[in-house]
JSON list of C-alpha atoms in Angstrom, two decimals:
[
{"chain": "Y", "resi": 1, "resn": "UNK", "atom": "CA", "xyz": [-90.45, -13.67, 48.23]},
{"chain": "Y", "resi": 2, "resn": "UNK", "atom": "CA", "xyz": [-92.73, -15.82, 46.20]},
{"chain": "Y", "resi": 3, "resn": "UNK", "atom": "CA", "xyz": [-91.87, -18.84, 47.61]},
{"chain": "Y", "resi": 4, "resn": "UNK", "atom": "CA", "xyz": [-91.38, -17.67, 50.98]},
{"chain": "Y", "resi": 5, "resn": "UNK", "atom": "CA", "xyz": [-93.92, -18.47, 54.18]},
{"chain": "Y", "resi": 6, "resn": "UNK", "atom": "CA", "xyz": [-94.46, -16.34, 56.97]},
{"chain": "Y", "resi": 7, "resn": "UNK", "atom": "CA", "xyz": [-91.25, -14.33, 58.27]},
{"chain": "Y", "resi": 8, "resn": "UNK", "atom": "CA", "xyz": [-90.64, -13.55, 62.07]},
{"chain": "Y", "resi": 9, "resn": "UNK", "atom": "CA", "xyz": [-90.36, -9.76, 62.46]},
{"chain": "Y", "resi": 10, "resn": "UNK", "atom": "CA", "xyz": [-87.75, -8.10, 65.02]},
{"chain": "Y", "resi": 11, "resn": "UNK", "atom": "CA", "xyz": [-90.74, -8.30, 67.76]},
{"chain": "Y", "resi": 12, "resn": "UNK", "atom": "CA", "xyz": [-90.68, -12.11, 66.90]},
{"chain": "Y", "resi": 13, "resn": "UNK", "atom": "CA", "xyz": [-94.16, -12.23, 65.13]},
{"chain": "Y", "resi": 14, "resn": "UNK", "atom": "CA", "xyz": [-94.55, -14.16, 62.18]},
{"chain": "Y", "resi": 15, "resn": "UNK", "atom": "CA", "xyz": [-95.71, -11.86, 59.20]},
{"chain": "Y", "resi": 16, "resn": "UNK", "atom": "CA", "xyz": [-96.35, -12.22, 55.64]},
{"chain": "Y", "resi": 17, "resn": "UNK", "atom": "CA", "xyz": [-93.05, -11.46, 53.86]},
{"chain": "Y", "resi": 18, "resn": "UNK", "atom": "CA", "xyz": [-94.41, -8.30, 52.29]},
{"chain": "Y", "resi": 19, "resn": "UNK", "atom": "CA", "xyz": [-95.10, -6.90, 55.67]},
{"chain": "Y", "resi": 20, "resn": "UNK", "atom": "CA", "xyz": [-91.54, -7.03, 56.69]},
{"chain": "Y", "resi": 21, "resn": "UNK", "atom": "CA", "xyz": [-89.69, -5.31, 53.63]},
{"chain": "Y", "resi": 22, "resn": "UNK", "atom": "CA", "xyz": [-86.65, -3.61, 55.16]},
{"chain": "Y", "resi": 23, "resn": "UNK", "atom": "CA", "xyz": [-86.79, -0.27, 53.81]},
{"chain": "Y", "resi": 24, "resn": "UNK", "atom": "CA", "xyz": [-90.28, 0.62, 54.99]},
{"chain": "Y", "resi": 25, "resn": "UNK", "atom": "CA", "xyz": [-90.81, -2.07, 57.85]},
{"chain": "Y", "resi": 26, "resn": "UNK", "atom": "CA", "xyz": [-92.78, 0.32, 60.16]},
{"chain": "Y", "resi": 27, "resn": "UNK", "atom": "CA", "xyz": [-95.43, 1.66, 57.41]},
{"chain": "Y", "resi": 28, "resn": "UNK", "atom": "CA", "xyz": [-95.83, -1.84, 56.08]},
{"chain": "Y", "resi": 29, "resn": "UNK", "atom": "CA", "xyz": [-95.80, -3.60, 59.22]},
{"chain": "Y", "resi": 30, "resn": "UNK", "atom": "CA", "xyz": [-98.19, -1.29, 60.87]},
{"chain": "Y", "resi": 31, "resn": "UNK", "atom": "CA", "xyz": [-100.69, -1.58, 57.65]},
{"chain": "Y", "resi": 32, "resn": "UNK", "atom": "CA", "xyz": [-100.20, -5.41, 57.32]},
{"chain": "Y", "resi": 33, "resn": "UNK", "atom": "CA", "xyz": [-100.89, -5.78, 60.95]},
{"chain": "Y", "resi": 34, "resn": "UNK", "atom": "CA", "xyz": [-103.94, -3.52, 61.57]},
{"chain": "Y", "resi": 35, "resn": "UNK", "atom": "CA", "xyz": [-105.48, -2.91, 58.31]},
{"chain": "Y", "resi": 36, "resn": "UNK", "atom": "CA", "xyz": [-104.81, -5.23, 55.44]},
{"chain": "Y", "resi": 37, "resn": "UNK", "atom": "CA", "xyz": [-107.32, -7.96, 55.11]},
{"chain": "Y", "resi": 38, "resn": "UNK", "atom": "CA", "xyz": [-109.67, -6.73, 57.63]},
{"chain": "Y", "resi": 39, "resn": "UNK", "atom": "CA", "xyz": [-113.64, -6.02, 56.45]},
{"chain": "Y", "resi": 40, "resn": "UNK", "atom": "CA", "xyz": [-114.21, -2.87, 54.93]},
{"chain": "Y", "resi": 41, "resn": "UNK", "atom": "CA", "xyz": [-117.75, -1.97, 54.60]},
{"chain": "Y", "resi": 42, "resn": "UNK", "atom": "CA", "xyz": [-119.42, 1.35, 54.03]},
{"chain": "Y", "resi": 43, "resn": "UNK", "atom": "CA", "xyz": [-119.26, 3.12, 50.55]},
{"chain": "Y", "resi": 44, "resn": "UNK", "atom": "CA", "xyz": [-117.18, 5.94, 51.48]},
{"chain": "Y", "resi": 45, "resn": "UNK", "atom": "CA", "xyz": [-114.60, 3.65, 53.12]},
{"chain": "Y", "resi": 46, "resn": "UNK", "atom": "CA", "xyz": [-114.53, 1.12, 49.79]},
{"chain": "Y", "resi": 47, "resn": "UNK", "atom": "CA", "xyz": [-114.44, 4.14, 47.49]},
{"chain": "Y", "resi": 48, "resn": "UNK", "atom": "CA", "xyz": [-111.43, 5.27, 49.18]},
{"chain": "Y", "resi": 49, "resn": "UNK", "atom": "CA", "xyz": [-109.88, 1.97, 48.84]},
{"chain": "Y", "resi": 50, "resn": "UNK", "atom": "CA", "xyz": [-110.85, 1.83, 45.25]},
{"chain": "Y", "resi": 51, "resn": "UNK", "atom": "CA", "xyz": [-109.29, 5.05, 44.52]},
{"chain": "Y", "resi": 52, "resn": "UNK", "atom": "CA", "xyz": [-106.22, 4.12, 46.35]},
{"chain": "Y", "resi": 53, "resn": "UNK", "atom": "CA", "xyz": [-105.81, 0.95, 44.63]},
{"chain": "Y", "resi": 54, "resn": "UNK", "atom": "CA", "xyz": [-106.32, 2.31, 41.57]},
{"chain": "Y", "resi": 55, "resn": "UNK", "atom": "CA", "xyz": [-103.46, 5.09, 42.25]},
{"chain": "Y", "resi": 56, "resn": "UNK", "atom": "CA", "xyz": [-101.18, 2.43, 43.19]},
{"chain": "Y", "resi": 57, "resn": "UNK", "atom": "CA", "xyz": [-101.42, 0.75, 39.74]},
{"chain": "Y", "resi": 58, "resn": "UNK", "atom": "CA", "xyz": [-97.67, 0.65, 38.45]},
{"chain": "Y", "resi": 59, "resn": "UNK", "atom": "CA", "xyz": [-96.44, 1.90, 41.63]},
{"chain": "Y", "resi": 60, "resn": "UNK", "atom": "CA", "xyz": [-95.16, 0.63, 45.06]},
{"chain": "Y", "resi": 61, "resn": "UNK", "atom": "CA", "xyz": [-97.94, 0.45, 47.84]},
{"chain": "Y", "resi": 62, "resn": "UNK", "atom": "CA", "xyz": [-95.35, 2.33, 50.11]},
{"chain": "Y", "resi": 63, "resn": "UNK", "atom": "CA", "xyz": [-95.73, 5.23, 47.91]},
{"chain": "Y", "resi": 64, "resn": "UNK", "atom": "CA", "xyz": [-99.71, 5.20, 48.46]},
{"chain": "Y", "resi": 65, "resn": "UNK", "atom": "CA", "xyz": [-99.37, 4.61, 52.30]},
{"chain": "Y", "resi": 66, "resn": "UNK", "atom": "CA", "xyz": [-96.88, 7.34, 52.63]},
{"chain": "Y", "resi": 67, "resn": "UNK", "atom": "CA", "xyz": [-99.38, 9.94, 50.73]},
{"chain": "Y", "resi": 68, "resn": "UNK", "atom": "CA", "xyz": [-102.64, 8.47, 52.02]},
{"chain": "Y", "resi": 69, "resn": "UNK", "atom": "CA", "xyz": [-103.17, 11.70, 54.84]},
{"chain": "Y", "resi": 70, "resn": "UNK", "atom": "CA", "xyz": [-102.35, 13.62, 51.45]},
{"chain": "Y", "resi": 71, "resn": "UNK", "atom": "CA", "xyz": [-104.94, 11.81, 49.35]},
{"chain": "Y", "resi": 72, "resn": "UNK", "atom": "CA", "xyz": [-107.70, 11.96, 52.42]},
{"chain": "Y", "resi": 73, "resn": "UNK", "atom": "CA", "xyz": [-107.20, 15.67, 52.13]},
{"chain": "Y", "resi": 74, "resn": "UNK", "atom": "CA", "xyz": [-107.02, 16.36, 48.58]},
{"chain": "Y", "resi": 75, "resn": "UNK", "atom": "CA", "xyz": [-110.31, 13.81, 47.81]},
{"chain": "Y", "resi": 76, "resn": "UNK", "atom": "CA", "xyz": [-112.40, 15.42, 50.88]},
{"chain": "Y", "resi": 77, "resn": "UNK", "atom": "CA", "xyz": [-111.92, 12.58, 52.89]},
{"chain": "Y", "resi": 78, "resn": "UNK", "atom": "CA", "xyz": [-113.00, 10.14, 50.20]},
{"chain": "Y", "resi": 79, "resn": "UNK", "atom": "CA", "xyz": [-116.62, 11.23, 50.52]},
{"chain": "Y", "resi": 80, "resn": "UNK", "atom": "CA", "xyz": [-118.41, 10.06, 47.29]},
{"chain": "Y", "resi": 81, "resn": "UNK", "atom": "CA", "xyz": [-120.95, 12.96, 47.54]},
{"chain": "Y", "resi": 82, "resn": "UNK", "atom": "CA", "xyz": [-118.19, 15.75, 47.70]},
{"chain": "Y", "resi": 83, "resn": "UNK", "atom": "CA", "xyz": [-116.01, 14.24, 45.13]},
{"chain": "Y", "resi": 84, "resn": "UNK", "atom": "CA", "xyz": [-118.73, 13.73, 42.85]},
{"chain": "Y", "resi": 85, "resn": "UNK", "atom": "CA", "xyz": [-119.19, 17.42, 42.76]},
{"chain": "Y", "resi": 86, "resn": "UNK", "atom": "CA", "xyz": [-115.73, 18.24, 41.88]},
{"chain": "Y", "resi": 87, "resn": "UNK", "atom": "CA", "xyz": [-115.18, 20.46, 38.58]},
{"chain": "Y", "resi": 88, "resn": "UNK", "atom": "CA", "xyz": [-112.64, 20.91, 36.19]},
{"chain": "Y", "resi": 89, "resn": "UNK", "atom": "CA", "xyz": [-111.03, 23.66, 38.48]},
{"chain": "Y", "resi": 90, "resn": "UNK", "atom": "CA", "xyz": [-110.80, 20.48, 41.10]},
{"chain": "Y", "resi": 91, "resn": "UNK", "atom": "CA", "xyz": [-109.15, 18.52, 38.71]},
{"chain": "Y", "resi": 92, "resn": "UNK", "atom": "CA", "xyz": [-106.79, 21.22, 37.93]},
{"chain": "Y", "resi": 93, "resn": "UNK", "atom": "CA", "xyz": [-106.06, 22.00, 41.58]},
{"chain": "Y", "resi": 94, "resn": "UNK", "atom": "CA", "xyz": [-105.45, 17.82, 42.10]},
{"chain": "Y", "resi": 95, "resn": "UNK", "atom": "CA", "xyz": [-102.78, 17.76, 39.22]},
{"chain": "Y", "resi": 96, "resn": "UNK", "atom": "CA", "xyz": [-100.57, 20.63, 41.11]},
{"chain": "Y", "resi": 97, "resn": "UNK", "atom": "CA", "xyz": [-100.97, 18.82, 44.51]},
{"chain": "Y", "resi": 98, "resn": "UNK", "atom": "CA", "xyz": [-97.84, 17.22, 45.68]},
{"chain": "Y", "resi": 99, "resn": "UNK", "atom": "CA", "xyz": [-99.20, 15.21, 48.35]},
{"chain": "Y", "resi": 100, "resn": "UNK", "atom": "CA", "xyz": [-100.78, 12.92, 46.05]},
{"chain": "Y", "resi": 101, "resn": "UNK", "atom": "CA", "xyz": [-100.01, 11.04, 42.87]},
{"chain": "Y", "resi": 102, "resn": "UNK", "atom": "CA", "xyz": [-100.43, 13.53, 40.23]},
{"chain": "Y", "resi": 103, "resn": "UNK", "atom": "CA", "xyz": [-101.61, 11.32, 37.13]},
{"chain": "Y", "resi": 104, "resn": "UNK", "atom": "CA", "xyz": [-104.27, 12.94, 35.10]},
{"chain": "Y", "resi": 105, "resn": "UNK", "atom": "CA", "xyz": [-106.10, 9.67, 33.94]},
{"chain": "Y", "resi": 106, "resn": "UNK", "atom": "CA", "xyz": [-106.20, 8.34, 37.69]},
{"chain": "Y", "resi": 107, "resn": "UNK", "atom": "CA", "xyz": [-107.56, 11.51, 38.65]},
{"chain": "Y", "resi": 108, "resn": "UNK", "atom": "CA", "xyz": [-110.50, 11.48, 36.44]},
{"chain": "Y", "resi": 109, "resn": "UNK", "atom": "CA", "xyz": [-111.17, 8.33, 37.20]},
{"chain": "Y", "resi": 110, "resn": "UNK", "atom": "CA", "xyz": [-111.32, 9.03, 40.80]},
{"chain": "Y", "resi": 111, "resn": "UNK", "atom": "CA", "xyz": [-113.82, 11.81, 40.07]},
{"chain": "Y", "resi": 112, "resn": "UNK", "atom": "CA", "xyz": [-115.72, 10.01, 37.43]},
{"chain": "Y", "resi": 113, "resn": "UNK", "atom": "CA", "xyz": [-115.99, 7.03, 39.82]},
{"chain": "Y", "resi": 114, "resn": "UNK", "atom": "CA", "xyz": [-117.46, 9.17, 42.53]},
{"chain": "Y", "resi": 115, "resn": "UNK", "atom": "CA", "xyz": [-120.14, 10.67, 40.27]},
{"chain": "Y", "resi": 116, "resn": "UNK", "atom": "CA", "xyz": [-121.09, 7.03, 39.12]},
{"chain": "Y", "resi": 117, "resn": "UNK", "atom": "CA", "xyz": [-121.30, 5.88, 42.71]},
{"chain": "Y", "resi": 118, "resn": "UNK", "atom": "CA", "xyz": [-122.99, 9.19, 43.61]},
{"chain": "Y", "resi": 119, "resn": "UNK", "atom": "CA", "xyz": [-125.96, 8.09, 41.60]},
{"chain": "Y", "resi": 120, "resn": "UNK", "atom": "CA", "xyz": [-126.43, 4.84, 43.48]},
{"chain": "Y", "resi": 121, "resn": "UNK", "atom": "CA", "xyz": [-128.52, 4.37, 46.43]},
{"chain": "Y", "resi": 122, "resn": "UNK", "atom": "CA", "xyz": [-126.98, 4.10, 49.82]},
{"chain": "Y", "resi": 123, "resn": "UNK", "atom": "CA", "xyz": [-125.09, 0.88, 50.49]},
{"chain": "Y", "resi": 124, "resn": "UNK", "atom": "CA", "xyz": [-125.16, 0.07, 46.85]},
{"chain": "Y", "resi": 125, "resn": "UNK", "atom": "CA", "xyz": [-121.19, 0.06, 46.38]},
{"chain": "Y", "resi": 126, "resn": "UNK", "atom": "CA", "xyz": [-120.83, -2.04, 49.46]},
{"chain": "Y", "resi": 127, "resn": "UNK", "atom": "CA", "xyz": [-123.39, -4.29, 48.37]},
{"chain": "Y", "resi": 128, "resn": "UNK", "atom": "CA", "xyz": [-121.86, -4.78, 45.08]},
{"chain": "Y", "resi": 129, "resn": "UNK", "atom": "CA", "xyz": [-118.54, -5.27, 46.09]},
{"chain": "Y", "resi": 130, "resn": "UNK", "atom": "CA", "xyz": [-119.15, -7.71, 49.02]},
{"chain": "Y", "resi": 131, "resn": "UNK", "atom": "CA", "xyz": [-121.71, -9.71, 46.32]},
{"chain": "Y", "resi": 132, "resn": "UNK", "atom": "CA", "xyz": [-118.51, -10.98, 44.98]},
{"chain": "Y", "resi": 133, "resn": "UNK", "atom": "CA", "xyz": [-116.42, -12.29, 47.93]},
{"chain": "Y", "resi": 134, "resn": "UNK", "atom": "CA", "xyz": [-115.42, -16.05, 47.02]},
{"chain": "Y", "resi": 135, "resn": "UNK", "atom": "CA", "xyz": [-116.13, -19.08, 48.94]},
{"chain": "Y", "resi": 136, "resn": "UNK", "atom": "CA", "xyz": [-113.54, -20.03, 51.44]},
{"chain": "Y", "resi": 137, "resn": "UNK", "atom": "CA", "xyz": [-110.57, -21.53, 49.58]},
{"chain": "Y", "resi": 138, "resn": "UNK", "atom": "CA", "xyz": [-107.36, -23.03, 50.95]},
{"chain": "Y", "resi": 139, "resn": "UNK", "atom": "CA", "xyz": [-105.14, -21.19, 53.19]},
{"chain": "Y", "resi": 140, "resn": "UNK", "atom": "CA", "xyz": [-102.33, -19.82, 51.27]},
{"chain": "Y", "resi": 141, "resn": "UNK", "atom": "CA", "xyz": [-98.75, -21.33, 52.96]},
{"chain": "Y", "resi": 142, "resn": "UNK", "atom": "CA", "xyz": [-96.49, -19.18, 50.93]},
{"chain": "Y", "resi": 143, "resn": "UNK", "atom": "CA", "xyz": [-96.59, -15.99, 48.90]},
{"chain": "Y", "resi": 144, "resn": "UNK", "atom": "CA", "xyz": [-96.62, -18.16, 45.91]},
{"chain": "Y", "resi": 145, "resn": "UNK", "atom": "CA", "xyz": [-99.95, -19.44, 46.89]},
{"chain": "Y", "resi": 146, "resn": "UNK", "atom": "CA", "xyz": [-101.55, -16.09, 46.48]},
{"chain": "Y", "resi": 147, "resn": "UNK", "atom": "CA", "xyz": [-103.00, -15.20, 43.12]},
{"chain": "Y", "resi": 148, "resn": "UNK", "atom": "CA", "xyz": [-102.69, -11.87, 41.46]},
{"chain": "Y", "resi": 149, "resn": "UNK", "atom": "CA", "xyz": [-106.15, -12.30, 39.55]},
{"chain": "Y", "resi": 150, "resn": "UNK", "atom": "CA", "xyz": [-109.02, -14.84, 40.60]},
{"chain": "Y", "resi": 151, "resn": "UNK", "atom": "CA", "xyz": [-112.41, -15.43, 38.56]},
{"chain": "Y", "resi": 152, "resn": "UNK", "atom": "CA", "xyz": [-114.28, -13.15, 41.18]},
{"chain": "Y", "resi": 153, "resn": "UNK", "atom": "CA", "xyz": [-112.10, -10.21, 41.02]},
{"chain": "Y", "resi": 154, "resn": "UNK", "atom": "CA", "xyz": [-112.30, -10.41, 36.86]},
{"chain": "Y", "resi": 155, "resn": "UNK", "atom": "CA", "xyz": [-116.09, -10.41, 37.50]},
{"chain": "Y", "resi": 156, "resn": "UNK", "atom": "CA", "xyz": [-116.10, -7.50, 39.90]},
{"chain": "Y", "resi": 157, "resn": "UNK", "atom": "CA", "xyz": [-113.89, -5.69, 37.46]},
{"chain": "Y", "resi": 158, "resn": "UNK", "atom": "CA", "xyz": [-116.29, -6.55, 34.59]},
{"chain": "Y", "resi": 159, "resn": "UNK", "atom": "CA", "xyz": [-119.15, -5.55, 36.85]},
{"chain": "Y", "resi": 160, "resn": "UNK", "atom": "CA", "xyz": [-117.79, -2.18, 37.86]},
{"chain": "Y", "resi": 161, "resn": "UNK", "atom": "CA", "xyz": [-116.70, -1.36, 34.31]},
{"chain": "Y", "resi": 162, "resn": "UNK", "atom": "CA", "xyz": [-119.72, -2.00, 33.05]},
{"chain": "Y", "resi": 163, "resn": "UNK", "atom": "CA", "xyz": [-121.31, 0.47, 35.41]},
{"chain": "Y", "resi": 164, "resn": "UNK", "atom": "CA", "xyz": [-118.90, 3.05, 34.50]},
{"chain": "Y", "resi": 165, "resn": "UNK", "atom": "CA", "xyz": [-115.98, 2.75, 36.79]},
{"chain": "Y", "resi": 166, "resn": "UNK", "atom": "CA", "xyz": [-112.53, 3.12, 35.46]},
{"chain": "Y", "resi": 167, "resn": "UNK", "atom": "CA", "xyz": [-108.96, 2.14, 36.76]},
{"chain": "Y", "resi": 168, "resn": "UNK", "atom": "CA", "xyz": [-110.82, -1.06, 38.11]},
{"chain": "Y", "resi": 169, "resn": "UNK", "atom": "CA", "xyz": [-108.90, -3.98, 36.24]},
{"chain": "Y", "resi": 170, "resn": "UNK", "atom": "CA", "xyz": [-109.09, -7.44, 37.70]},
{"chain": "Y", "resi": 171, "resn": "UNK", "atom": "CA", "xyz": [-105.75, -7.10, 39.27]},
{"chain": "Y", "resi": 172, "resn": "UNK", "atom": "CA", "xyz": [-106.81, -3.97, 41.11]},
{"chain": "Y", "resi": 173, "resn": "UNK", "atom": "CA", "xyz": [-110.23, -5.49, 41.93]},
{"chain": "Y", "resi": 174, "resn": "UNK", "atom": "CA", "xyz": [-108.10, -8.85, 43.95]},
{"chain": "Y", "resi": 175, "resn": "UNK", "atom": "CA", "xyz": [-105.84, -5.96, 45.51]},
{"chain": "Y", "resi": 176, "resn": "UNK", "atom": "CA", "xyz": [-109.14, -4.31, 46.70]},
{"chain": "Y", "resi": 177, "resn": "UNK", "atom": "CA", "xyz": [-110.55, -7.81, 48.10]},
{"chain": "Y", "resi": 178, "resn": "UNK", "atom": "CA", "xyz": [-107.48, -8.69, 49.79]},
{"chain": "Y", "resi": 179, "resn": "UNK", "atom": "CA", "xyz": [-107.30, -5.33, 51.35]},
{"chain": "Y", "resi": 180, "resn": "UNK", "atom": "CA", "xyz": [-110.71, -4.85, 52.42]},
{"chain": "Y", "resi": 181, "resn": "UNK", "atom": "CA", "xyz": [-111.18, -8.39, 53.54]},
{"chain": "Y", "resi": 182, "resn": "UNK", "atom": "CA", "xyz": [-113.25, -10.19, 51.02]},
{"chain": "Y", "resi": 183, "resn": "UNK", "atom": "CA", "xyz": [-110.38, -12.57, 51.31]},
{"chain": "Y", "resi": 184, "resn": "UNK", "atom": "CA", "xyz": [-108.27, -13.47, 53.89]},
{"chain": "Y", "resi": 185, "resn": "UNK", "atom": "CA", "xyz": [-104.55, -14.09, 52.26]},
{"chain": "Y", "resi": 186, "resn": "UNK", "atom": "CA", "xyz": [-102.41, -13.73, 55.31]},
{"chain": "Y", "resi": 187, "resn": "UNK", "atom": "CA", "xyz": [-100.43, -16.75, 55.05]},
{"chain": "Y", "resi": 188, "resn": "UNK", "atom": "CA", "xyz": [-101.10, -19.73, 57.28]},
{"chain": "Y", "resi": 189, "resn": "UNK", "atom": "CA", "xyz": [-98.33, -18.91, 59.94]},
{"chain": "Y", "resi": 190, "resn": "UNK", "atom": "CA", "xyz": [-99.14, -15.19, 59.76]},
{"chain": "Y", "resi": 191, "resn": "UNK", "atom": "CA", "xyz": [-99.94, -13.95, 63.28]},
{"chain": "Y", "resi": 192, "resn": "UNK", "atom": "CA", "xyz": [-102.38, -11.74, 61.81]},
{"chain": "Y", "resi": 193, "resn": "UNK", "atom": "CA", "xyz": [-104.32, -14.54, 60.44]},
{"chain": "Y", "resi": 194, "resn": "UNK", "atom": "CA", "xyz": [-105.98, -15.85, 63.61]},
{"chain": "Y", "resi": 195, "resn": "UNK", "atom": "CA", "xyz": [-107.53, -12.51, 64.06]},
{"chain": "Y", "resi": 196, "resn": "UNK", "atom": "CA", "xyz": [-109.76, -12.76, 61.09]}
]
């Protein structure tokens, strides 16, 4: 799919190729059309995305999408304040929860990251993440034109890690930037691109 441009879906609308993967077309299409690449602001909303991108590391995004409501229930709606108060008993509860990805290191990172962010002032996480939004760059024509890592994602990753966040490498940081609208990586012919 790397060299492909936007592809028409069953409704005739052109989309980024990943938005039309056959086995999961409805799930991916809904996420692609209504969420991916649209600006996300707000500390709890960005914390949710940081967590989900970290849990996705090494897995299919579809796995995360299909368990998203389970994650929201398990992590108190991704309220930074509430998750920061989680105890070791909460971590053990999460390890037994079939509605999420039961990875000890990722669960510990999600709780630890909340503890870090809870110590900041209101809006500080949002301000930090958005301060790494890059200047506009050429519109990608094919999936091969979309990078996995950029200097900005590397810098954001480095700053988040410096402040105590975990599971936020440069690739995860770039996926966050794409998902939260810091960059618009919808392909040139994708019908969603014009909505941004």
